[in-house]
Amino acid sequence: MRRGRLRPAGAAPATLLIPLLPLLLLLPLTGCDRIAAAPAPAEHAAAAGDPAQDADRGRRLPPVVDHVRTDDPVVFLTYDDSAERDPAFAGLIRERRLPVTLFLTDTVAGPAYGELAGLRPFGASLQNHTLDHRSLRGLPYAGQRAEICGQQSKLRSRFGARAHLFRPPHGTYDTTTLRAAADCGITALVLWRATLDADGALTYTRGDHRLHPGDIVAVDPDHPTATNLTARTERLLETIEEQGLRVGDLENYL
């Protein structure tokens, strides 16, 4: 179909031989010329710290984090079960008003709930680590939900507040874990970028070997060859201060 005259009346026919390439370059690009990036898989997005989408239910799943994005000069100290067995550690929390996060398993920490409740006014946050410390990855939904929601109920009945952070035992999880955690009121699964070794040295799961603002540090309270938990924590606090950082309250950032 002709869209108009290519030459004025009376022009020489030779002008019809104008090259077509320059004219083609002037045509606008259409949508088929643009290539859209594929979205990241849900599990990968969750592992990177972004909420994943549950395709089956059309809802967002909790992120899995080992680091918090912040410019504040803070790192976060987290402890799993058995930290309460060292009376001096409780004294350290009270003395320094440390905003540590304690992830509790009912069958391990249950007998010490009374003592742990006394640490909350001094900054300790008490969060979910399942009822029985079972490895969750690969378990059916009902089993994972029972472990997480069961501990939610225990913590709420003993401390009067619902935990919203969850650390899966051994740091292992799958998409079913995220679904069960969401259904139990969990808003984030908390892993770690650094761990405090039995001898008090820091090791890192990724990146360069130094602390950065927003790093989550996991301390193993009862490693069989570990030096005193309180002594290791005090040494870690010195390292944190030497690097111009301080201990932050993880609940305020997640």
Short mmCIF file of C-alpha atoms in Angstrom, two decimals:
data_model
loop_
_atom_site.label_atom_id
_atom_site.label_comp_id
_atom_site.label_asym_id
_atom_site.label_seq_id
_atom_site.Cartn_x
_atom_site.Cartn_y
_atom_site.Cartn_z
CA MET A 1 0.00 0.00 0.00
CA ARG A 2 1.35 3.45 -0.96
CA ARG A 3 1.40 5.94 1.95
CA GLY A 4 2.13 9.04 -0.20
CA ARG A 5 4.04 10.38 -3.14
CA LEU A 6 7.79 9.78 -2.98
CA ARG A 7 8.56 12.66 -5.38
CA PRO A 8 7.01 15.90 -6.36
CA ALA A 9 5.17 16.11 -9.64
CA GLY A 10 7.51 16.47 -12.54
CA ALA A 11 10.53 15.05 -10.78
CA ALA A 12 12.79 12.78 -12.75
CA PRO A 13 11.98 9.06 -12.41
CA ALA A 14 15.57 8.43 -11.34
CA THR A 15 14.73 9.82 -7.92
CA LEU A 16 12.77 6.61 -7.25
CA LEU A 17 16.13 4.91 -6.82
CA ILE A 18 16.74 6.59 -3.43
CA PRO A 19 18.32 3.95 -1.18
CA LEU A 20 15.83 2.37 1.20
CA LEU A 21 18.23 1.62 4.07
CA PRO A 22 18.30 5.16 5.51
CA LEU A 23 14.51 5.17 5.49
CA LEU A 24 14.37 1.87 7.34
CA LEU A 25 16.64 3.25 10.04
CA LEU A 26 14.06 5.95 10.71
CA LEU A 27 11.28 3.45 11.47
CA PRO A 28 10.41 3.08 15.23
CA LEU A 29 11.31 -0.13 17.04
CA THR A 30 8.38 -2.32 18.01
CA GLY A 31 7.78 -4.25 21.22
CA CYS A 32 9.09 -7.48 19.68
CA ASP A 33 12.59 -5.95 19.66
CA ARG A 34 12.74 -5.81 23.50
CA ILE A 35 13.85 -8.88 25.47
CA ALA A 36 12.41 -9.12 28.99
CA ALA A 37 14.50 -10.62 31.78
CA ALA A 38 13.11 -13.78 33.32
CA PRO A 39 12.07 -13.48 36.98
CA ALA A 40 14.22 -15.18 39.60
CA PRO A 41 12.95 -18.52 40.92
CA ALA A 42 11.06 -18.20 44.19
CA GLU A 43 13.53 -20.28 46.23
CA HIS A 44 16.49 -18.29 44.90
CA ALA A 45 14.75 -15.02 45.72
CA ALA A 46 14.08 -16.18 49.25
CA ALA A 47 17.66 -17.29 49.79
CA ALA A 48 18.85 -13.89 48.65
CA GLY A 49 16.77 -12.20 51.31
CA ASP A 50 13.79 -11.21 49.15
CA PRO A 51 10.24 -12.38 49.88
CA ALA A 52 9.34 -15.25 47.57
CA GLN A 53 5.97 -15.78 45.99
CA ASP A 54 4.05 -18.96 46.83
CA ALA A 55 2.68 -19.90 43.42
CA ASP A 56 0.22 -22.36 44.96
CA ARG A 57 -1.44 -19.84 47.24
CA GLY A 58 -0.64 -16.50 45.67
CA ARG A 59 0.94 -15.08 48.80
CA ARG A 60 4.35 -13.84 49.82
CA LEU A 61 6.67 -16.08 51.80
CA PRO A 62 9.08 -14.87 54.49
CA PRO A 63 12.59 -13.92 53.35
CA VAL A 64 15.64 -15.92 54.40
CA VAL A 65 18.35 -13.57 55.64
CA ASP A 66 21.95 -13.79 56.82
CA HIS A 67 22.50 -10.03 56.55
CA VAL A 68 20.33 -6.94 56.94
CA ARG A 69 20.65 -4.09 54.49
CA THR A 70 21.46 -1.05 56.60
CA ASP A 71 23.91 1.82 56.77
CA ASP A 72 23.76 1.79 60.56
CA PRO A 73 27.05 0.58 62.13
CA VAL A 74 25.42 -2.47 63.73
CA VAL A 75 25.80 -6.23 63.70
CA PHE A 76 23.44 -8.74 65.28
CA LEU A 77 24.37 -11.44 67.81
CA THR A 78 22.26 -14.60 67.75
CA TYR A 79 22.42 -17.67 69.97
CA ASP A 80 20.70 -21.01 69.74
CA ASP A 81 19.67 -23.24 72.62
CA SER A 82 21.80 -23.75 75.72
CA ALA A 83 23.08 -20.19 76.09
CA GLU A 84 21.00 -20.03 79.26
CA ARG A 85 23.16 -22.73 80.87
CA ASP A 86 25.96 -20.25 81.52
CA PRO A 87 24.88 -18.02 84.44
CA ALA A 88 27.67 -15.57 83.67
CA PHE A 89 26.25 -15.07 80.17
CA ALA A 90 22.93 -13.95 81.64
CA GLY A 91 24.87 -11.56 83.85
CA LEU A 92 26.66 -10.16 80.79
CA ILE A 93 23.33 -9.46 79.08
CA ARG A 94 22.04 -7.65 82.17
CA GLU A 95 25.24 -5.68 82.73
CA ARG A 96 25.61 -4.46 79.14
CA ARG A 97 21.93 -4.57 78.24
CA LEU A 98 22.82 -6.56 75.15
CA PRO A 99 20.08 -6.85 72.51
CA VAL A 100 20.95 -10.46 71.66
CA THR A 101 18.52 -12.80 69.88
CA LEU A 102 18.02 -16.24 71.45
CA PHE A 103 16.43 -18.92 69.24
CA LEU A 104 14.76 -21.45 71.54
CA THR A 105 13.79 -25.10 71.15
CA ASP A 106 11.17 -26.11 73.70
CA THR A 107 12.63 -29.51 74.57
CA VAL A 108 16.04 -27.94 75.23
CA ALA A 109 15.35 -24.49 76.67
CA GLY A 110 11.92 -25.16 78.17
CA PRO A 111 13.16 -25.75 81.74
CA ALA A 112 14.91 -22.35 81.67
CA TYR A 113 11.99 -20.27 80.37
CA GLY A 114 11.64 -18.60 83.76
CA GLU A 115 15.25 -17.39 83.75
CA LEU A 116 15.04 -16.37 80.09
CA ALA A 117 11.96 -14.26 80.73
CA GLY A 118 14.05 -12.22 83.16
CA LEU A 119 16.46 -11.29 80.35
CA ARG A 120 13.85 -9.66 78.14
CA PRO A 121 13.84 -6.30 80.00
CA PHE A 122 17.61 -6.12 79.41
CA GLY A 123 17.40 -6.52 75.64
CA ALA A 124 17.21 -10.25 74.96
CA SER A 125 14.79 -11.27 72.21
CA LEU A 126 13.31 -14.78 72.45
CA GLN A 127 12.50 -16.35 69.08
CA ASN A 128 11.49 -19.66 67.49
CA HIS A 129 13.79 -22.66 66.90
CA THR A 130 11.09 -25.42 66.73
CA LEU A 131 9.66 -27.71 69.38
CA ASP A 132 12.09 -30.63 69.07
CA HIS A 133 15.00 -29.42 66.89
CA ARG A 134 14.14 -31.76 64.03
CA SER A 135 15.76 -31.11 60.67
CA LEU A 136 12.85 -29.72 58.65
CA ARG A 137 13.98 -29.98 55.05
CA GLY A 138 12.15 -32.80 53.31
CA LEU A 139 9.47 -33.23 55.98
CA PRO A 140 5.83 -32.96 54.87
CA TYR A 141 4.00 -29.70 55.45
CA ALA A 142 2.02 -31.00 58.44
CA GLY A 143 5.18 -32.04 60.27
CA GLN A 144 6.98 -28.77 59.63
CA ARG A 145 3.95 -26.74 60.62
CA ALA A 146 3.61 -28.70 63.87
CA GLU A 147 7.25 -27.99 64.78
CA ILE A 148 7.04 -24.26 64.06
CA CYS A 149 3.49 -23.45 65.16
CA GLY A 150 3.85 -25.66 68.21
CA GLN A 151 6.79 -23.61 69.42
CA GLN A 152 4.95 -20.40 68.56
CA SER A 153 2.21 -21.46 70.97
CA LYS A 154 4.72 -22.39 73.67
CA LEU A 155 6.55 -19.08 73.46
CA ARG A 156 3.36 -17.07 73.43
CA SER A 157 1.94 -18.87 76.46
CA ARG A 158 5.18 -18.45 78.44
CA PHE A 159 6.23 -14.96 77.40
CA GLY A 160 2.99 -13.34 76.27
CA ALA A 161 4.27 -12.31 72.85
CA ARG A 162 4.35 -14.00 69.48
CA ALA A 163 7.78 -14.66 68.00
CA HIS A 164 8.13 -13.45 64.42
CA LEU A 165 11.68 -14.64 63.68
CA PHE A 166 12.60 -18.28 63.07
CA ARG A 167 15.87 -20.14 62.74
CA PRO A 168 15.51 -23.59 61.17
CA PRO A 169 17.53 -26.29 62.98
CA HIS A 170 20.95 -26.80 61.36
CA GLY A 171 20.13 -23.91 59.02
CA THR A 172 18.36 -26.23 56.56
CA TYR A 173 14.97 -25.53 55.00
CA ASP A 174 12.93 -25.86 51.82
CA THR A 175 9.94 -24.14 50.25
CA THR A 176 7.62 -26.14 52.49
CA THR A 177 9.43 -24.63 55.49
CA LEU A 178 8.72 -21.15 54.17
CA ARG A 179 5.04 -21.97 53.67
CA ALA A 180 4.70 -23.45 57.15
CA ALA A 181 6.57 -20.55 58.73
CA ALA A 182 4.30 -18.04 56.98
CA ASP A 183 1.22 -19.87 58.23
CA CYS A 184 2.62 -19.73 61.79
CA GLY A 185 3.12 -15.96 61.71
CA ILE A 186 6.86 -15.93 60.99
CA THR A 187 8.08 -12.89 59.05
CA ALA A 188 11.73 -13.92 58.44
CA LEU A 189 13.98 -17.00 58.54
CA VAL A 190 17.28 -16.02 60.12
CA LEU A 191 20.57 -17.65 59.12
CA TRP A 192 24.04 -16.09 59.56
CA ARG A 193 26.96 -14.64 57.60
CA ALA A 194 29.51 -15.20 60.36
CA THR A 195 29.92 -17.78 63.12
CA LEU A 196 31.93 -17.64 66.32
CA ASP A 197 34.12 -20.73 66.50
CA ALA A 198 34.82 -22.80 69.57
CA ASP A 199 38.12 -20.95 70.10
CA GLY A 200 36.48 -17.54 69.75
CA ALA A 201 37.49 -16.84 66.12
CA LEU A 202 35.05 -15.62 63.49
CA THR A 203 34.50 -17.58 60.28
CA TYR A 204 32.40 -16.39 57.35
CA THR A 205 29.98 -18.18 55.07
CA ARG A 206 30.64 -15.82 52.14
CA GLY A 207 32.33 -12.55 51.22
CA ASP A 208 35.45 -11.06 52.72
CA HIS A 209 36.58 -12.04 56.19
CA ARG A 210 35.49 -9.08 58.23
CA LEU A 211 32.29 -7.82 59.76
CA HIS A 212 30.10 -5.42 57.83
CA PRO A 213 27.12 -3.36 58.99
CA GLY A 214 24.06 -5.57 59.02
CA ASP A 215 25.87 -8.90 59.46
CA ILE A 216 24.15 -11.60 61.49
CA VAL A 217 26.54 -13.56 63.72
CA ALA A 218 25.69 -17.01 65.09
CA VAL A 219 27.32 -18.14 68.32
CA ASP A 220 27.34 -21.85 69.21
CA PRO A 221 26.64 -21.84 72.95
CA ASP A 222 27.58 -25.43 73.81
CA HIS A 223 30.19 -26.61 71.34
CA PRO A 224 31.89 -29.56 73.08
CA THR A 225 35.36 -28.05 72.74
CA ALA A 226 34.35 -24.40 73.11
CA THR A 227 35.86 -22.04 75.59
CA ASN A 228 33.57 -20.30 78.05
CA LEU A 229 30.57 -18.73 76.27
CA THR A 230 30.79 -15.50 78.22
CA ALA A 231 34.52 -15.14 77.55
CA ARG A 232 33.99 -15.75 73.84
CA THR A 233 31.18 -13.22 73.73
CA GLU A 234 33.26 -10.59 75.52
CA ARG A 235 36.09 -11.12 73.05
CA LEU A 236 33.62 -10.80 70.18
CA LEU A 237 32.28 -7.55 71.63
CA GLU A 238 35.84 -6.19 71.65
CA THR A 239 36.23 -7.13 67.97
CA ILE A 240 32.95 -5.46 67.12
CA GLU A 241 33.94 -2.25 68.90
CA GLU A 242 37.41 -2.24 67.32
CA GLN A 243 35.74 -2.24 63.89
CA GLY A 244 33.59 0.75 64.79
CA LEU A 245 30.42 -1.29 65.14
CA ARG A 246 27.92 -2.01 67.89
CA VAL A 247 25.33 -4.68 68.65
CA GLY A 248 21.90 -3.90 67.23
CA ASP A 249 18.45 -5.24 68.02
CA LEU A 250 17.56 -7.61 65.18
CA GLU A 251 13.82 -7.30 65.88
CA ASN A 252 14.00 -3.60 65.06
CA TYR A 253 15.46 -4.34 61.62
CA LEU A 254 13.39 -7.32 60.49
#
